[in-house]
mmCIF file of C-alpha atoms in Angstrom:
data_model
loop_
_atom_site.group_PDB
_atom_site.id
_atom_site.type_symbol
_atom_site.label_atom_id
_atom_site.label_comp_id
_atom_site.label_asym_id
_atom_site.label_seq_id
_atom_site.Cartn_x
_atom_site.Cartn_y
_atom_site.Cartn_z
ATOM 1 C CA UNK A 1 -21.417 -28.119 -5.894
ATOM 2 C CA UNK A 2 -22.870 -31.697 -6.882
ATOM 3 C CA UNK A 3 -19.076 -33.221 -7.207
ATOM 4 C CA UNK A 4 -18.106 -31.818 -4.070
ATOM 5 C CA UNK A 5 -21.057 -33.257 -1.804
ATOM 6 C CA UNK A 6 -20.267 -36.446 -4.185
ATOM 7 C CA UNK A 7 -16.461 -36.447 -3.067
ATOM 8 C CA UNK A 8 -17.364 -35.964 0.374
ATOM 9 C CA UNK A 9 -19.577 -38.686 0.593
ATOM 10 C CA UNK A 10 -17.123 -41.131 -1.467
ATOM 11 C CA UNK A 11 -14.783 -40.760 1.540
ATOM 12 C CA UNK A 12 -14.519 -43.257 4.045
ATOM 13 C CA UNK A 13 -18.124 -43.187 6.010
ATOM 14 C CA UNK A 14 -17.802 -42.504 9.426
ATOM 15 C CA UNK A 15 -13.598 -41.854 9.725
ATOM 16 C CA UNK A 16 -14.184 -37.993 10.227
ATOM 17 C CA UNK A 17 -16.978 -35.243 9.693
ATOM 18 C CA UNK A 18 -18.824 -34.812 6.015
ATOM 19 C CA UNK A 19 -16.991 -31.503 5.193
ATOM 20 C CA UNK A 20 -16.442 -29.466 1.566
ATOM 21 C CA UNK A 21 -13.816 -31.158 -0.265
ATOM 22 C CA UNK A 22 -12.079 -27.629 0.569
ATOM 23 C CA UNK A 23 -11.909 -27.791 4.153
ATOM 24 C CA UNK A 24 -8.544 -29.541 5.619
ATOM 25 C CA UNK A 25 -8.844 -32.284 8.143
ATOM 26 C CA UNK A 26 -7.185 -30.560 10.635
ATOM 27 C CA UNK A 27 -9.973 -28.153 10.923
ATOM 28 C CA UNK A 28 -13.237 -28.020 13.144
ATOM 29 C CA UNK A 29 -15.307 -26.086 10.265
ATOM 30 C CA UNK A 30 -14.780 -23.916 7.514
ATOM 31 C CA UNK A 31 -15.408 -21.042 9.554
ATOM 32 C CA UNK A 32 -12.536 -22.253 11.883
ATOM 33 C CA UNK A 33 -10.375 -22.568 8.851
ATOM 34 C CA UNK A 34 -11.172 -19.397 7.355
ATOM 35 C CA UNK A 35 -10.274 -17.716 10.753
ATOM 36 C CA UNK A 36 -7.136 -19.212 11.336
ATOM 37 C CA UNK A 37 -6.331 -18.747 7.292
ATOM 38 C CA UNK A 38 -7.420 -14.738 7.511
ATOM 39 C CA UNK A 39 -4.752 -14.731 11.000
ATOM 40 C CA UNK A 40 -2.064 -16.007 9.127
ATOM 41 C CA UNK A 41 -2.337 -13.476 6.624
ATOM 42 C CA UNK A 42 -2.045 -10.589 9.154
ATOM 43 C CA UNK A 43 0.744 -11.885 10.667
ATOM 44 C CA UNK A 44 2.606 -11.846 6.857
ATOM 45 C CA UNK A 45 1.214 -8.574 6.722
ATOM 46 C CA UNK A 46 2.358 -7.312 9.895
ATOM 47 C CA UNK A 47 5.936 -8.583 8.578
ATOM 48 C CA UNK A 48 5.344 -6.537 5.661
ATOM 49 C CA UNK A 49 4.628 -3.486 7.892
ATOM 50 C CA UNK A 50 8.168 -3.921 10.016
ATOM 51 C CA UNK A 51 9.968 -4.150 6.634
ATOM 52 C CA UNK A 52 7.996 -0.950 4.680
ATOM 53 C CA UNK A 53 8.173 0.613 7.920
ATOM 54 C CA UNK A 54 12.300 0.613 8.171
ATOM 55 C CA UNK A 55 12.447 2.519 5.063
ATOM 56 C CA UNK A 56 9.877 5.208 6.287
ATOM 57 C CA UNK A 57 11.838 5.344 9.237
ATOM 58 C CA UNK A 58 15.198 5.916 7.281
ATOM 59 C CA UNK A 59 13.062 8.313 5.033
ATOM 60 C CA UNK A 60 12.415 10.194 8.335
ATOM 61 C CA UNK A 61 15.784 10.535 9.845
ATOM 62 C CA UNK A 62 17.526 11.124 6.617
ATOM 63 C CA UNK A 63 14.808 13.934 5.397
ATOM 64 C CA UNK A 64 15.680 15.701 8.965
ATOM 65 C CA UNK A 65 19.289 15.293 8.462
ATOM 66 C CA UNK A 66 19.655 16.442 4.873
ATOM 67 C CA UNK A 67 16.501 18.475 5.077
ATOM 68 C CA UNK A 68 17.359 21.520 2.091
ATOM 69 C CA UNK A 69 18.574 18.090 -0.734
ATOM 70 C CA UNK A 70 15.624 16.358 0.418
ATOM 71 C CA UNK A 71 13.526 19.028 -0.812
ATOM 72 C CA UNK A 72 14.600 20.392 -3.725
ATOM 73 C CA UNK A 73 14.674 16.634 -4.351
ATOM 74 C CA UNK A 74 11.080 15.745 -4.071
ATOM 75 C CA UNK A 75 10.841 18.810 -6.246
ATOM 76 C CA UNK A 76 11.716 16.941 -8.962
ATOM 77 C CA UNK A 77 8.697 14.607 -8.525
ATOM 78 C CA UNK A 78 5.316 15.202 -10.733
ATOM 79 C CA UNK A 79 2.107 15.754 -8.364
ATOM 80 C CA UNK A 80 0.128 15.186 -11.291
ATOM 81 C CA UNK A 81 1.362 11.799 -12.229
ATOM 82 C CA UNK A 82 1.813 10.812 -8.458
ATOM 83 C CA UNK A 83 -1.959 11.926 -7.874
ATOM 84 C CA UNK A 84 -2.972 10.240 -11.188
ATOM 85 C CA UNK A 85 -1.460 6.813 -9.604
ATOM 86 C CA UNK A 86 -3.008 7.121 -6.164
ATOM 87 C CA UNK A 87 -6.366 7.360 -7.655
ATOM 88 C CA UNK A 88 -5.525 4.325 -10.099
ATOM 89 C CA UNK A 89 -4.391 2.108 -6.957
ATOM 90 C CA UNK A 90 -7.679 3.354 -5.153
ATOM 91 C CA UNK A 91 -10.094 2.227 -7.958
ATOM 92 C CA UNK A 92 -8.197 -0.990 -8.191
ATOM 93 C CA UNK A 93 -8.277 -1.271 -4.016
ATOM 94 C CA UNK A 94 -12.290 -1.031 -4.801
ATOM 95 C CA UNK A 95 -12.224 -3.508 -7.816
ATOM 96 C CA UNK A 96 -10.416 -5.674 -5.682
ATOM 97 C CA UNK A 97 -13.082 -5.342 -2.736
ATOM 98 C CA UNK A 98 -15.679 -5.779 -5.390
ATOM 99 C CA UNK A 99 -14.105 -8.843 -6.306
ATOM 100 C CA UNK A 100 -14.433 -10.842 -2.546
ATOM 101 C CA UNK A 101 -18.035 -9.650 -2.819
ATOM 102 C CA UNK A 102 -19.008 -10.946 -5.864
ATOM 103 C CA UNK A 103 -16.695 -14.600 -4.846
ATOM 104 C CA UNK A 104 -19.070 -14.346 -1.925
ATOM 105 C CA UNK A 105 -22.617 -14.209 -3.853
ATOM 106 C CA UNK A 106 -20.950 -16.545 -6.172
ATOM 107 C CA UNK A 107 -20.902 -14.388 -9.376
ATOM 108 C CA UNK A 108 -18.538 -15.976 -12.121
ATOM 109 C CA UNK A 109 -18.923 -13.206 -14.668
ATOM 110 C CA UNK A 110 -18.476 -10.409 -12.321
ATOM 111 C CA UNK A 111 -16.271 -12.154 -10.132
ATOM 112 C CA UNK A 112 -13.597 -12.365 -13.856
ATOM 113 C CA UNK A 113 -15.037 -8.607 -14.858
ATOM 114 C CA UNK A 114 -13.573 -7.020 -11.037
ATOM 115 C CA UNK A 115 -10.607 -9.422 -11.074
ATOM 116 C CA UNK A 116 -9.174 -8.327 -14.810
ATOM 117 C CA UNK A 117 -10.148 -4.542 -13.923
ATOM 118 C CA UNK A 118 -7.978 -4.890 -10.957
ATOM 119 C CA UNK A 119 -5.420 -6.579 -13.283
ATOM 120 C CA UNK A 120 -5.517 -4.032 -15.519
ATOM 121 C CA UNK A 121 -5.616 -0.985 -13.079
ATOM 122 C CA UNK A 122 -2.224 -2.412 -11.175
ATOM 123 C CA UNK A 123 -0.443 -2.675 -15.262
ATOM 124 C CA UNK A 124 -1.713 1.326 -15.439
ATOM 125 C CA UNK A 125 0.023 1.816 -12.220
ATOM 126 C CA UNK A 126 3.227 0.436 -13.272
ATOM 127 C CA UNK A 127 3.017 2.313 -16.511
ATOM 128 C CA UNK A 128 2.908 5.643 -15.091
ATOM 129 C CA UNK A 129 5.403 4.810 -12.684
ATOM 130 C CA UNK A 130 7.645 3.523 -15.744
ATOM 131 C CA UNK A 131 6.911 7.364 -17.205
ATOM 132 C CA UNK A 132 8.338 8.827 -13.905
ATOM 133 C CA UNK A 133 11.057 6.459 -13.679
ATOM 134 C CA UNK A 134 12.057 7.390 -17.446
ATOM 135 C CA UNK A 135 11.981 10.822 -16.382
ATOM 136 C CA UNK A 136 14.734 10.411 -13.889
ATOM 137 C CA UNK A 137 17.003 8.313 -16.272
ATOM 138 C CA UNK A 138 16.401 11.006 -18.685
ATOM 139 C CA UNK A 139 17.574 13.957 -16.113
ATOM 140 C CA UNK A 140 20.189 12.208 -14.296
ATOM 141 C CA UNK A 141 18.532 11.478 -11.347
ATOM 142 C CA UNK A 142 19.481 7.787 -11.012
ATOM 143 C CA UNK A 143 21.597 7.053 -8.111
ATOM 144 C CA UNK A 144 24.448 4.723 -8.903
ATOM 145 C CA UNK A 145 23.735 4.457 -12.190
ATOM 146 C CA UNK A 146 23.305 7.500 -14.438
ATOM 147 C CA UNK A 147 23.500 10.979 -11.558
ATOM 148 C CA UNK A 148 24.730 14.011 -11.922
ATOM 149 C CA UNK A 149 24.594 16.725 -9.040
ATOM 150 C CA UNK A 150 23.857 19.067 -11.438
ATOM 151 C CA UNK A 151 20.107 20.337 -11.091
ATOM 152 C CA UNK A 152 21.281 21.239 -7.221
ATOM 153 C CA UNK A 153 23.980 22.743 -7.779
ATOM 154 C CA UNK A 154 22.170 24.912 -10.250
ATOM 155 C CA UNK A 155 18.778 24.775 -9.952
ATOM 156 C CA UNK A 156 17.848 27.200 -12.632
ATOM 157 C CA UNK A 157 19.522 24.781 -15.154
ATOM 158 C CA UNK A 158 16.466 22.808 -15.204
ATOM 159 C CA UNK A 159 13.587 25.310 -16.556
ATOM 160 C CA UNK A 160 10.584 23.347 -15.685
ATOM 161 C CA UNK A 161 11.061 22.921 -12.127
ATOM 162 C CA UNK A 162 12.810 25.954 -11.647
ATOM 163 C CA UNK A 163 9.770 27.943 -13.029
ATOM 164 C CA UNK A 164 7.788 26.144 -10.439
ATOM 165 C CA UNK A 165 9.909 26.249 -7.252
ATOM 166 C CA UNK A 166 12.939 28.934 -7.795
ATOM 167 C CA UNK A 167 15.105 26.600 -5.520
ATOM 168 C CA UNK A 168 18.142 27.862 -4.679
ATOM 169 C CA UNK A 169 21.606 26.703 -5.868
ATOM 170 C CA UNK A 170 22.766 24.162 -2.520
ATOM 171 C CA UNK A 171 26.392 23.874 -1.434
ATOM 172 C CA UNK A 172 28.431 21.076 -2.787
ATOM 173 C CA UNK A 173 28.044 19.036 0.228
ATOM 174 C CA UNK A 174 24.712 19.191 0.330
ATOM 175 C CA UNK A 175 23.686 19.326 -3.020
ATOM 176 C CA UNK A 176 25.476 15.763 -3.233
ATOM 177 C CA UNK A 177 23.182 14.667 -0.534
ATOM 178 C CA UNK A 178 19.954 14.704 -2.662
ATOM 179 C CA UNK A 179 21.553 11.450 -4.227
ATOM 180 C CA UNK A 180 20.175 9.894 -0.687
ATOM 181 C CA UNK A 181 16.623 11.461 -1.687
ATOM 182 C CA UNK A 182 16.618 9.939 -5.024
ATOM 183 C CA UNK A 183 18.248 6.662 -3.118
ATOM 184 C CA UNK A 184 15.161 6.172 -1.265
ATOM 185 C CA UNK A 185 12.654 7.229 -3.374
ATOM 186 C CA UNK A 186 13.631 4.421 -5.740
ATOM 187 C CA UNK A 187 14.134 1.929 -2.714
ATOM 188 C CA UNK A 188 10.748 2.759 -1.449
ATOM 189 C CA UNK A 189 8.824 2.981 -4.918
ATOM 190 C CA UNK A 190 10.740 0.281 -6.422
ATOM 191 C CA UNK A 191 9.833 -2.312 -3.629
ATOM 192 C CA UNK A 192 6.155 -0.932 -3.866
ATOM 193 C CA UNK A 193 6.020 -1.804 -7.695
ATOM 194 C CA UNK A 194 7.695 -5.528 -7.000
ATOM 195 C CA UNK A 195 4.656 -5.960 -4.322
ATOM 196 C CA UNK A 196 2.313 -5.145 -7.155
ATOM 197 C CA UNK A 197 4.193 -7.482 -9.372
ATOM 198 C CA UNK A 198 4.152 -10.128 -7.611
ATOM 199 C CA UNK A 199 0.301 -8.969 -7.033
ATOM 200 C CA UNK A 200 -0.546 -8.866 -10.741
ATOM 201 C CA UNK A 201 0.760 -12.123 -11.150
ATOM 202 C CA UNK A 202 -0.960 -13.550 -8.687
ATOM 203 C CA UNK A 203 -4.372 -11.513 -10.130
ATOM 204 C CA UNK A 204 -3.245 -13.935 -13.857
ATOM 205 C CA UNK A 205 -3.673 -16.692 -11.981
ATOM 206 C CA UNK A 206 -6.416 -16.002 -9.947
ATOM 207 C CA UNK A 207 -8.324 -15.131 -13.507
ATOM 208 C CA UNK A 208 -7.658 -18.441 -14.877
ATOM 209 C CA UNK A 209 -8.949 -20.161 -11.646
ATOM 210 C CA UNK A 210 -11.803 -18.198 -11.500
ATOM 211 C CA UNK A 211 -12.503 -18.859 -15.109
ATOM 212 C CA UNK A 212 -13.062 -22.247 -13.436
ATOM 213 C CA UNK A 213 -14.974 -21.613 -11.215
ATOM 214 C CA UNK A 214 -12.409 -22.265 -8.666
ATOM 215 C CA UNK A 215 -13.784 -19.210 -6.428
ATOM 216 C CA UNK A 216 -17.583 -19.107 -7.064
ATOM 217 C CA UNK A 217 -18.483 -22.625 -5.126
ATOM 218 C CA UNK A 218 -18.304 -21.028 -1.794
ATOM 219 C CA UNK A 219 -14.565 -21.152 -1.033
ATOM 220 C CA UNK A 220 -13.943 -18.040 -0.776
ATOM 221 C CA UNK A 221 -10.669 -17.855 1.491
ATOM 222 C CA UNK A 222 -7.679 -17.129 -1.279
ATOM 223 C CA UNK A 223 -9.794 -14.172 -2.969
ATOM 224 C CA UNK A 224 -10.183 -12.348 0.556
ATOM 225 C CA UNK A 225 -6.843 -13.410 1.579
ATOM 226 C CA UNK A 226 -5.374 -12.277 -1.852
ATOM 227 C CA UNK A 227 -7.152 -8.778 -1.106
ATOM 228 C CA UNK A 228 -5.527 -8.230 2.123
ATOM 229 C CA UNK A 229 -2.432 -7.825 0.432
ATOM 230 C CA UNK A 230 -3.170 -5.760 -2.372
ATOM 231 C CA UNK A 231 -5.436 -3.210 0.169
ATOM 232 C CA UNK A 232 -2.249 -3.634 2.087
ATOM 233 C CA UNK A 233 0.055 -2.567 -0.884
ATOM 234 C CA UNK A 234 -2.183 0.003 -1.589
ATOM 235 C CA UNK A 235 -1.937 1.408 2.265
ATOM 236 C CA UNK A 236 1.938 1.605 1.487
ATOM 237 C CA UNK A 237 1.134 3.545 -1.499
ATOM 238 C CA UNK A 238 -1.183 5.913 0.134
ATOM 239 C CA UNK A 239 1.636 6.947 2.908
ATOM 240 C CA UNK A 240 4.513 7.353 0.347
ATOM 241 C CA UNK A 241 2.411 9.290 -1.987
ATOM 242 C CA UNK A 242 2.134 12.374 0.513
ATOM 243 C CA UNK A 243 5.664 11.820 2.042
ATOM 244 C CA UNK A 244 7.227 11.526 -0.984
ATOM 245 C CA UNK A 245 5.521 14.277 -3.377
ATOM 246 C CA UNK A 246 3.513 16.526 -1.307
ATOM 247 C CA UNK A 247 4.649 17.434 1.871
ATOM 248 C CA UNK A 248 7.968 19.342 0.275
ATOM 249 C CA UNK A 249 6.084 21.311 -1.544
ATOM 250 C CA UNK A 250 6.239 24.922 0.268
ATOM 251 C CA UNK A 251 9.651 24.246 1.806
ATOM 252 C CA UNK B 1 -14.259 -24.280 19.948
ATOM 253 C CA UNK B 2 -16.569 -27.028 17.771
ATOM 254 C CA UNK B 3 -19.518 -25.961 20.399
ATOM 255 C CA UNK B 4 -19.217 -22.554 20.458
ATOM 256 C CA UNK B 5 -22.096 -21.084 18.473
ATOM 257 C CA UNK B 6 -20.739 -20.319 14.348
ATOM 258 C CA UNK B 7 -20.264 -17.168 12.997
ATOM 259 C CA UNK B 8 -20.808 -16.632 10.091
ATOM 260 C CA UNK B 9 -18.703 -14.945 7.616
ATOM 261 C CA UNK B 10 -19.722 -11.017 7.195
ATOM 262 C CA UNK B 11 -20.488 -10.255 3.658
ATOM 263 C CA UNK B 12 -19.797 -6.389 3.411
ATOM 264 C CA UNK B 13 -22.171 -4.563 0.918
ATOM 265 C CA UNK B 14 -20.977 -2.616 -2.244
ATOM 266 C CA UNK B 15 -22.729 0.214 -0.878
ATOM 267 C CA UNK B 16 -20.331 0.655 1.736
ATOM 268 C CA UNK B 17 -17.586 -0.245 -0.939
ATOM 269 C CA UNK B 18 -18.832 2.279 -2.784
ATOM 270 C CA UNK B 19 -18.987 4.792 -0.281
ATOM 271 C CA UNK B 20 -15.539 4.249 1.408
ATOM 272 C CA UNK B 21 -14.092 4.391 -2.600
ATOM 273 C CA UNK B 22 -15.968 7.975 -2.659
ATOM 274 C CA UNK B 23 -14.262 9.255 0.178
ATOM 275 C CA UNK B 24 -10.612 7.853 -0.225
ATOM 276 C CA UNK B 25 -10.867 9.828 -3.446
ATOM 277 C CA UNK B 26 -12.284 13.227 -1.965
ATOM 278 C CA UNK B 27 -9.573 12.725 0.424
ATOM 279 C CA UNK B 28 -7.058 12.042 -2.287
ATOM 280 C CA UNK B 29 -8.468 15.545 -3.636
ATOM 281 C CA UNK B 30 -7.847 17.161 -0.091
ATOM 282 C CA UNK B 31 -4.063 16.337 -0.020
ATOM 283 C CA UNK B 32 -3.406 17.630 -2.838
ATOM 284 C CA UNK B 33 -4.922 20.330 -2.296
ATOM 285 C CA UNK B 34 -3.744 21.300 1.136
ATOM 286 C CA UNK B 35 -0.155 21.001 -0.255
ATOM 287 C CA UNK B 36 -0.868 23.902 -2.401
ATOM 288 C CA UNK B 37 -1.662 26.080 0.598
ATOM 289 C CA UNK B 38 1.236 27.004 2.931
ATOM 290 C CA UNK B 39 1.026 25.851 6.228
ATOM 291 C CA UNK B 40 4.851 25.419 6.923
ATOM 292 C CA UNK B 41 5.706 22.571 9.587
ATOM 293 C CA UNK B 42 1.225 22.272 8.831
ATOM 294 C CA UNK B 43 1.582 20.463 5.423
ATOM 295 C CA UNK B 44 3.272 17.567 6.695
ATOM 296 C CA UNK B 45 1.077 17.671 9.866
ATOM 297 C CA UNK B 46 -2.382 17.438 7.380
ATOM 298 C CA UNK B 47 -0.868 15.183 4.794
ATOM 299 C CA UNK B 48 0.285 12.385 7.288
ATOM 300 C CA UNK B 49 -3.053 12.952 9.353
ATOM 301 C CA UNK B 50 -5.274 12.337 6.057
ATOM 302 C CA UNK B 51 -3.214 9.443 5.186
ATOM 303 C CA UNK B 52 -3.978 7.796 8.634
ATOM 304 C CA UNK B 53 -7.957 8.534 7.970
ATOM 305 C CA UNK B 54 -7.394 7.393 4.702
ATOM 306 C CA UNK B 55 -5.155 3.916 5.813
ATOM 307 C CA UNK B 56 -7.798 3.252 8.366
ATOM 308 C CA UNK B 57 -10.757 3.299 6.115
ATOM 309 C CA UNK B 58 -9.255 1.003 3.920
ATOM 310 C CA UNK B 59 -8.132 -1.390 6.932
ATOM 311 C CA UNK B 60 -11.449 -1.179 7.931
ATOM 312 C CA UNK B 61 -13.768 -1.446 5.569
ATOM 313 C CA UNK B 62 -11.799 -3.139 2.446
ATOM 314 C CA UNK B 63 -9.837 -5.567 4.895
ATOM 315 C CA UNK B 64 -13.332 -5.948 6.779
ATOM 316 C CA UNK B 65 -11.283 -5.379 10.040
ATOM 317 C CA UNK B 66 -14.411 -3.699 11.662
ATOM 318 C CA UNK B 67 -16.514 -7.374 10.828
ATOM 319 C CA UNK B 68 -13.552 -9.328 11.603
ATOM 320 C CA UNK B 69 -13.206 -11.431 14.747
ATOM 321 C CA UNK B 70 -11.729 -10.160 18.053
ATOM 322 C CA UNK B 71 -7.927 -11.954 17.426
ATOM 323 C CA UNK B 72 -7.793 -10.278 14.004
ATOM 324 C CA UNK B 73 -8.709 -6.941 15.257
ATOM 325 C CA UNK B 74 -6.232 -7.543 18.354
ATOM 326 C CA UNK B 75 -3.291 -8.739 15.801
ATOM 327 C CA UNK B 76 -3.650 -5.369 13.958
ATOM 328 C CA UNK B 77 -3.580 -2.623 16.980
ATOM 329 C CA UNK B 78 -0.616 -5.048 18.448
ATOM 330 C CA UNK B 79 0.937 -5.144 15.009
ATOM 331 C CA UNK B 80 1.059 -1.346 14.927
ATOM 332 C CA UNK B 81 2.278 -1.367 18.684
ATOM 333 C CA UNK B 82 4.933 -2.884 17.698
ATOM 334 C CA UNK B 83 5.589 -0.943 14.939
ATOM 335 C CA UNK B 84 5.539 2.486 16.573
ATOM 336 C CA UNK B 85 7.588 1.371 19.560
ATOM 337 C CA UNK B 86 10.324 0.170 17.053
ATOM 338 C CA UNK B 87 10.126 3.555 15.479
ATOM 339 C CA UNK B 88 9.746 5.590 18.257
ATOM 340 C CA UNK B 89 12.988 3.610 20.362
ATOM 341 C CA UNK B 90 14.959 4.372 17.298
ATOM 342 C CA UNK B 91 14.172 7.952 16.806
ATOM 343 C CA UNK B 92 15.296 8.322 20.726
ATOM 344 C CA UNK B 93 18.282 7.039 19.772
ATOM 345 C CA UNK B 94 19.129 9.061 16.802
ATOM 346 C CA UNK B 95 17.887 11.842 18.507
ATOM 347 C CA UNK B 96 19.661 11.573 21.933
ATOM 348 C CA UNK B 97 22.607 11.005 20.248
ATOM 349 C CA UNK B 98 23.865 13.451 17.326
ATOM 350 C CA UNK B 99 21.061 15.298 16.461
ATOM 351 C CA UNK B 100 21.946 18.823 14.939
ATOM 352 C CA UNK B 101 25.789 17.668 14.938
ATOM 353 C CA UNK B 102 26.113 15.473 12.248
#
């Protein structure tokens, strides 16, 4: 604090207001540049909505269409791993909350100790999802790549999940169809765990700035703007858990 | 807008972090559970509604829309306007169009 007021003052006297060294010129008050910082970022997010939302919307349409490959599809999905991830991506949503709060009272140590949980809660999340991923190399379930339209064509070929569901063998044309599911699930996870990678990497360099003592001086602005968007990447999480694992279930 | 009165920034307590954590894991717990119980066209019906309760506690609470001033609050119901009148003018379409027939 006693550089700040000391770089404020050094300025020439009497050219503007005495503001924090982190308030722009352009700006009124901090409060006015906190506002107009925190609209910005809801615009970006409301971007972010329109793009996630045109995959949901092709999820929709395509689910309808294709409805009998879309579920045996989403059969093939764990509900224990995706439930396992939705509560990691909750606790790190809190973390992450936790964080602003202590930026706000200006706690260094706990400010670092929420920041690196949340760190290390959104690396947990990409390790399970690298376990399901795996599994889906593993059974041929990789569009493109490495598919077969085997486990459709014969459900009972794959014990696990037939033992669960008894799906029923689906025509050829059809069958080839939950390729689409499979297409979309990895569009729609995959851009999901490039949001949190591009949020964990931010998180590094937030912990080195913090370290610092970049957040704890009363600027508080890129911590609860960084939030948004992980809360935000978490919201996409918490609509393609259900959509993509649970909802098939009975069907 | 420099003589308008300031307000200050809300500083949301971890008691209500706490809490809101609490519930977005009971309903976590829910879903999951209601998918085991068959409600036919019902499950999707209960999942999607629990994941609105469950997106709106986060938006506001952990993205302090609720504290927030009245142009963020306005950005994100017009944001989600938007949003469902792009979805719903293309699910017109598609359904106007071929639906059943494809």
């Amino acid at each position: 604090m006693s550089d700040s007021t000391a770089i404020a003052h050094g300025a020439e006297a009497g050219a503007h207001h005495e503001h924090p060294p982190y308030q722009r010129h352009h700006f009124e008050t901090v409060n006015q540049q906190f506002d107009a910082t925190n609209f910005a970022m809801w615009l970006f997010l409301l971007t972010e909505i329109m793009f996630f939302g045109g995959l949901f919307t092709a999820y929709l349409i395509l689910r309808n269409w294709y409805y009998p490959a879309f579920v045996e599809g989403s059969h093939q999905l764990s509900i224990f791993w995706g439930t396992a991830n939705t509560t990691v991506l909750i606790i790190s949503s809190f973390t992450m909350a936790m964080s602003v709060w202590n930026a706000q009272m200006r706690r260094k140590s706990a400010l670092l100790l929420c920041l690196v949980l949340t760190f290390i809660l959104g690396l947990v999340f990409l390790g399970i999802k690298g376990i399901e991923w795996h599994e889906k190399w593993v059974k041929f379930h990789v569009p493109g790549l490495h598919y077969s339209d085997q486990t459709f064509l014969n459900p009972a070929s794959d014990h696990e999940v037939y033992a669960e569901y008894h799906d029923k063998p689906l025509a050829p044309d059809m069958a080839s169809k939950a390729q689409q599911y499979f297409f979309l699930y990895f569009a729609m996870t995959g851009m999901h765990a490039l949001h949190m990678v591009i949020g964990i990497c931010i998180l590094g360099f937030m912990i080195v700035r913090a370290k610092a003592g970049a957040y704890t001086s009363g600027h508080v602005t890129f911590v609860e703007n960084f939030g948004l968007y992980w809360h935000f990447v978490d919201i996409v999480w918490i609509f393609l858990f259900p959509l993509l694992y649970l909802i098939s279930r009975h069907q | 807008m420099s003589d308008s009165p300031e307000h200050e920034q809300h500083i949301v307590s971890p008691k209500v972090y706490v809490a809101i954590l609490l519930a977005l894991l009971t309903l976590t717990a829910t879903t999951v559970a209601a998918s085991y119980v068959e409600m036919y066209v019902f499950n999707a019906v209960v999942a999607l509604a629990i994941a609105v309760i469950k997106a709106s506690l986060v938006v506001l609470f952990f993205m302090h829309v609720k504290y927030s001033p009245r142009l963020t609050k306005l950005t994100v119901v017009s944001g989600l306007f938007v949003f469902l009148c792009l979805i719903s003018m293309t699910l017109a379409d598609y359904v106007s169009r071929a639906w059943g027939r494809w």
